[in-house]
PDB file of C-alpha atoms in Angstrom:
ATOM      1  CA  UNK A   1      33.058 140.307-170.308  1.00  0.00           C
ATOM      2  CA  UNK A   2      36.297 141.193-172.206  1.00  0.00           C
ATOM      3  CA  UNK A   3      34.203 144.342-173.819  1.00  0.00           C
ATOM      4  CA  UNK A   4      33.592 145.544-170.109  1.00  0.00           C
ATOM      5  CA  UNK A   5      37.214 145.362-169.247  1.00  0.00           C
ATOM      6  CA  UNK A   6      38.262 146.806-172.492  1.00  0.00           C
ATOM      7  CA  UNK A   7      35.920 149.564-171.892  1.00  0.00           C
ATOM      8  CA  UNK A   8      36.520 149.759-168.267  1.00  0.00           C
ATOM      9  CA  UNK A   9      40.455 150.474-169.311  1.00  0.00           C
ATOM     10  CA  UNK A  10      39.404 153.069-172.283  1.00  0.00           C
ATOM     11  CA  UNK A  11      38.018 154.765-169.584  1.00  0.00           C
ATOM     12  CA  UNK A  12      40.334 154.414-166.894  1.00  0.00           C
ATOM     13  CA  UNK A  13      43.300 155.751-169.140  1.00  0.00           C
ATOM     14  CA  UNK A  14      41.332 158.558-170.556  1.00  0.00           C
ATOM     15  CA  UNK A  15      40.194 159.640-167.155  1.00  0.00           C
ATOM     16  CA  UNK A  16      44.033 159.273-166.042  1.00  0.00           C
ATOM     17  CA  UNK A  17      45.274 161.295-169.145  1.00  0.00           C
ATOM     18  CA  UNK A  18      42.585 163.972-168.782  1.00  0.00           C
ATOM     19  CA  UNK A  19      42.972 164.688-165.181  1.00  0.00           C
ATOM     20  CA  UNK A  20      47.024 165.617-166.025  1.00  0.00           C
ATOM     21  CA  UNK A  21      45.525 168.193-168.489  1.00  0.00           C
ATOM     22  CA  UNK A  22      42.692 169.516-165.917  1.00  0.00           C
ATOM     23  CA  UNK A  23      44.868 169.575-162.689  1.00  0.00           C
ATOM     24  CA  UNK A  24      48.514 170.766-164.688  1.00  0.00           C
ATOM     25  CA  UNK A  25      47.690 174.589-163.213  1.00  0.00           C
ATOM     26  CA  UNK A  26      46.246 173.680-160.375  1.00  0.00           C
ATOM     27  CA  UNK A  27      49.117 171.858-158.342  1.00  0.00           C
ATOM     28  CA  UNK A  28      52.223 173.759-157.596  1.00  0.00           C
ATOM     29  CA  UNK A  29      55.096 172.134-157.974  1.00  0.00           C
ATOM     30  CA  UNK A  30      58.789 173.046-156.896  1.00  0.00           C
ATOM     31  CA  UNK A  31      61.264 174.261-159.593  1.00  0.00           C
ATOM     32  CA  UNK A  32      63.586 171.109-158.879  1.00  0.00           C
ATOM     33  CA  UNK A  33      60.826 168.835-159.492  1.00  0.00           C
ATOM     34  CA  UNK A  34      59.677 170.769-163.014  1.00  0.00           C
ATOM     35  CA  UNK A  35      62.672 170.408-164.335  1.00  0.00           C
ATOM     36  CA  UNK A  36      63.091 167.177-163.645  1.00  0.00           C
ATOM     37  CA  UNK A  37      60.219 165.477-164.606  1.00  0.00           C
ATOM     38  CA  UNK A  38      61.114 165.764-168.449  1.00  0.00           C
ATOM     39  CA  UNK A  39      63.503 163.616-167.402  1.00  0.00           C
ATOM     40  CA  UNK A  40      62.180 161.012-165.635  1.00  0.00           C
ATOM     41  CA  UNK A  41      60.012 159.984-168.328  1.00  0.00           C
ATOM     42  CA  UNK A  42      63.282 159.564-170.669  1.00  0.00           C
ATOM     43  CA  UNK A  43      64.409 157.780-167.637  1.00  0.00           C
ATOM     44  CA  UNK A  44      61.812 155.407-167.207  1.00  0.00           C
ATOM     45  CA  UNK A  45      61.588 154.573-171.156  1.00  0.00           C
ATOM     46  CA  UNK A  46      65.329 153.713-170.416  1.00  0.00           C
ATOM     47  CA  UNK A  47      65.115 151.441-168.362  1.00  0.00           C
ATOM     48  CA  UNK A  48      61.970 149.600-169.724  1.00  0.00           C
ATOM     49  CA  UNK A  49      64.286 149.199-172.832  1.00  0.00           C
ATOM     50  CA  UNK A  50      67.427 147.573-170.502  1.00  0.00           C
ATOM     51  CA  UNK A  51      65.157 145.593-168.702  1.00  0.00           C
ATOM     52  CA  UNK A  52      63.481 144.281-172.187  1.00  0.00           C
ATOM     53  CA  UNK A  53      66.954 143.610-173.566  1.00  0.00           C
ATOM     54  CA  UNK A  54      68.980 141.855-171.047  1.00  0.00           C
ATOM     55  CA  UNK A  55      66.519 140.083-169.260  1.00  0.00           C
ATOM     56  CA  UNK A  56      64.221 136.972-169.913  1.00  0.00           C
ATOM     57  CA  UNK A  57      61.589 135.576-167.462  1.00  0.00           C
ATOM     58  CA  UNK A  58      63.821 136.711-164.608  1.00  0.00           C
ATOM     59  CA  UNK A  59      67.434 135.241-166.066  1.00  0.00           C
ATOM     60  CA  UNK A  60      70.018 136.777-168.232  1.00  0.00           C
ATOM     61  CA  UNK A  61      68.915 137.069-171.887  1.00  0.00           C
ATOM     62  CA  UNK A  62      72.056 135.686-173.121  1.00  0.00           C
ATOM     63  CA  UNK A  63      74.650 137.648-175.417  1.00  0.00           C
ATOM     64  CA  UNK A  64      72.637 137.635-178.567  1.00  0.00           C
ATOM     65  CA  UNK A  65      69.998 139.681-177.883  1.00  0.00           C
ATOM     66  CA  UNK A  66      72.253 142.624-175.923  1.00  0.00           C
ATOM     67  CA  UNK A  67      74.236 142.518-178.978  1.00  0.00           C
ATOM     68  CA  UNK A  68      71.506 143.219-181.224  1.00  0.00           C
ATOM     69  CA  UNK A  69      69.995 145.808-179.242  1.00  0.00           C
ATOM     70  CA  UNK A  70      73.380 147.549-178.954  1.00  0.00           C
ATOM     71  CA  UNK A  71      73.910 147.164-182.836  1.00  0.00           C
ATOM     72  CA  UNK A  72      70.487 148.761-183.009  1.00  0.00           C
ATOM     73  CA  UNK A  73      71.255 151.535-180.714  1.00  0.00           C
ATOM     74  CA  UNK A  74      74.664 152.355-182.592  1.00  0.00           C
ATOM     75  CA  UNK A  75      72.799 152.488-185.539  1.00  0.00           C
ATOM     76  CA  UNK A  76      70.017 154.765-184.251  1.00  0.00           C
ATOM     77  CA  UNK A  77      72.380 156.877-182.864  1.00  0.00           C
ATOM     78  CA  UNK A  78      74.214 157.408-186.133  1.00  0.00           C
ATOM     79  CA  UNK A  79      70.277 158.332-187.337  1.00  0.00           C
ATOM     80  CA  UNK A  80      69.957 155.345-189.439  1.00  0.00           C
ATOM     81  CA  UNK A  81      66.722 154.987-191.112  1.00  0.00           C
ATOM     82  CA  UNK A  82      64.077 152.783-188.720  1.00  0.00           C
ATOM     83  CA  UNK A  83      63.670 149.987-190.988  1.00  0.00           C
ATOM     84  CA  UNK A  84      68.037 149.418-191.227  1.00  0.00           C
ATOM     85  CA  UNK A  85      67.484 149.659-187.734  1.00  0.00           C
ATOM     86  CA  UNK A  86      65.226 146.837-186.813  1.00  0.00           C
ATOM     87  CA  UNK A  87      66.603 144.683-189.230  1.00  0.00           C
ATOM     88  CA  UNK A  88      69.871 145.083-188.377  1.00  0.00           C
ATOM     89  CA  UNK A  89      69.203 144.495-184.946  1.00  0.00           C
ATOM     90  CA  UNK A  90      67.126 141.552-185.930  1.00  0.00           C
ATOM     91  CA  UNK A  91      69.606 140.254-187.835  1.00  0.00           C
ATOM     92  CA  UNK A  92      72.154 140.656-185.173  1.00  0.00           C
ATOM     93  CA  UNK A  93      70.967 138.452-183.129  1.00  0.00           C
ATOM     94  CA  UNK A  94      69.515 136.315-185.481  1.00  0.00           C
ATOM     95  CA  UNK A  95      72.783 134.943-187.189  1.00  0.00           C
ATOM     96  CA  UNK A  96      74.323 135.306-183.509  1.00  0.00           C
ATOM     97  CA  UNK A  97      72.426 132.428-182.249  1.00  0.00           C
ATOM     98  CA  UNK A  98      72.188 130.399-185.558  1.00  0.00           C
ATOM     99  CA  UNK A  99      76.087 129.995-184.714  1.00  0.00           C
ATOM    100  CA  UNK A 100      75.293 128.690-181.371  1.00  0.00           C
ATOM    101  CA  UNK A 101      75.825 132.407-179.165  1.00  0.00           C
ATOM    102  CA  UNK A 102      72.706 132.120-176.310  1.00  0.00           C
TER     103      UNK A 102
END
């Protein structure tokens, strides 16, 4: 049973990610939608992160987690290398809640 549904999504997402190739000259779209599409995908990756970092099974997060992710963006942004990153983020929030931060 899990093989079907495993299957049944390989499929699903290829047929999903090959009809955006087959039908991309086929559907006109309006100028103000082209150009905004690149950034509604930017968009939407936003907001999957904010959502990931300041929420928890429908509640706040806390403060330690926020802070980590924003240590981890200030990092990124100042083109860190990906492992300082992660750790630093990690350890962000890590050492914030040993001392008792939620």
């Amino acid at each position: 049973m899990l093989i079907a549904v495993i299957v049944a999504l390989a499929v699903g997402t290829f047929t999903f990610r090959f009809a955006g190739v087959a039908l991309r000259d086929r559907l006109d779209l309006p100028d103000g939608v082209r150009r905004l599409l690149p950034m509604a995908a930017a968009a939407l990756l936003a907001a999957l992160a904010a959502t990931a970092a300041l929420t928890e099974a429908g509640a706040a997060a806390g403060i330690a987690r926020p802070a980590g992710v924003l240590v981890g963006a200030v990092l990124a942004w100042r083109r860190a290398p990906f492992v300082v990153v992660v750790v630093a983020a990690a350890a962000t929030a890590a050492v914030l809640r040993l001392l008792g931060v939620p």
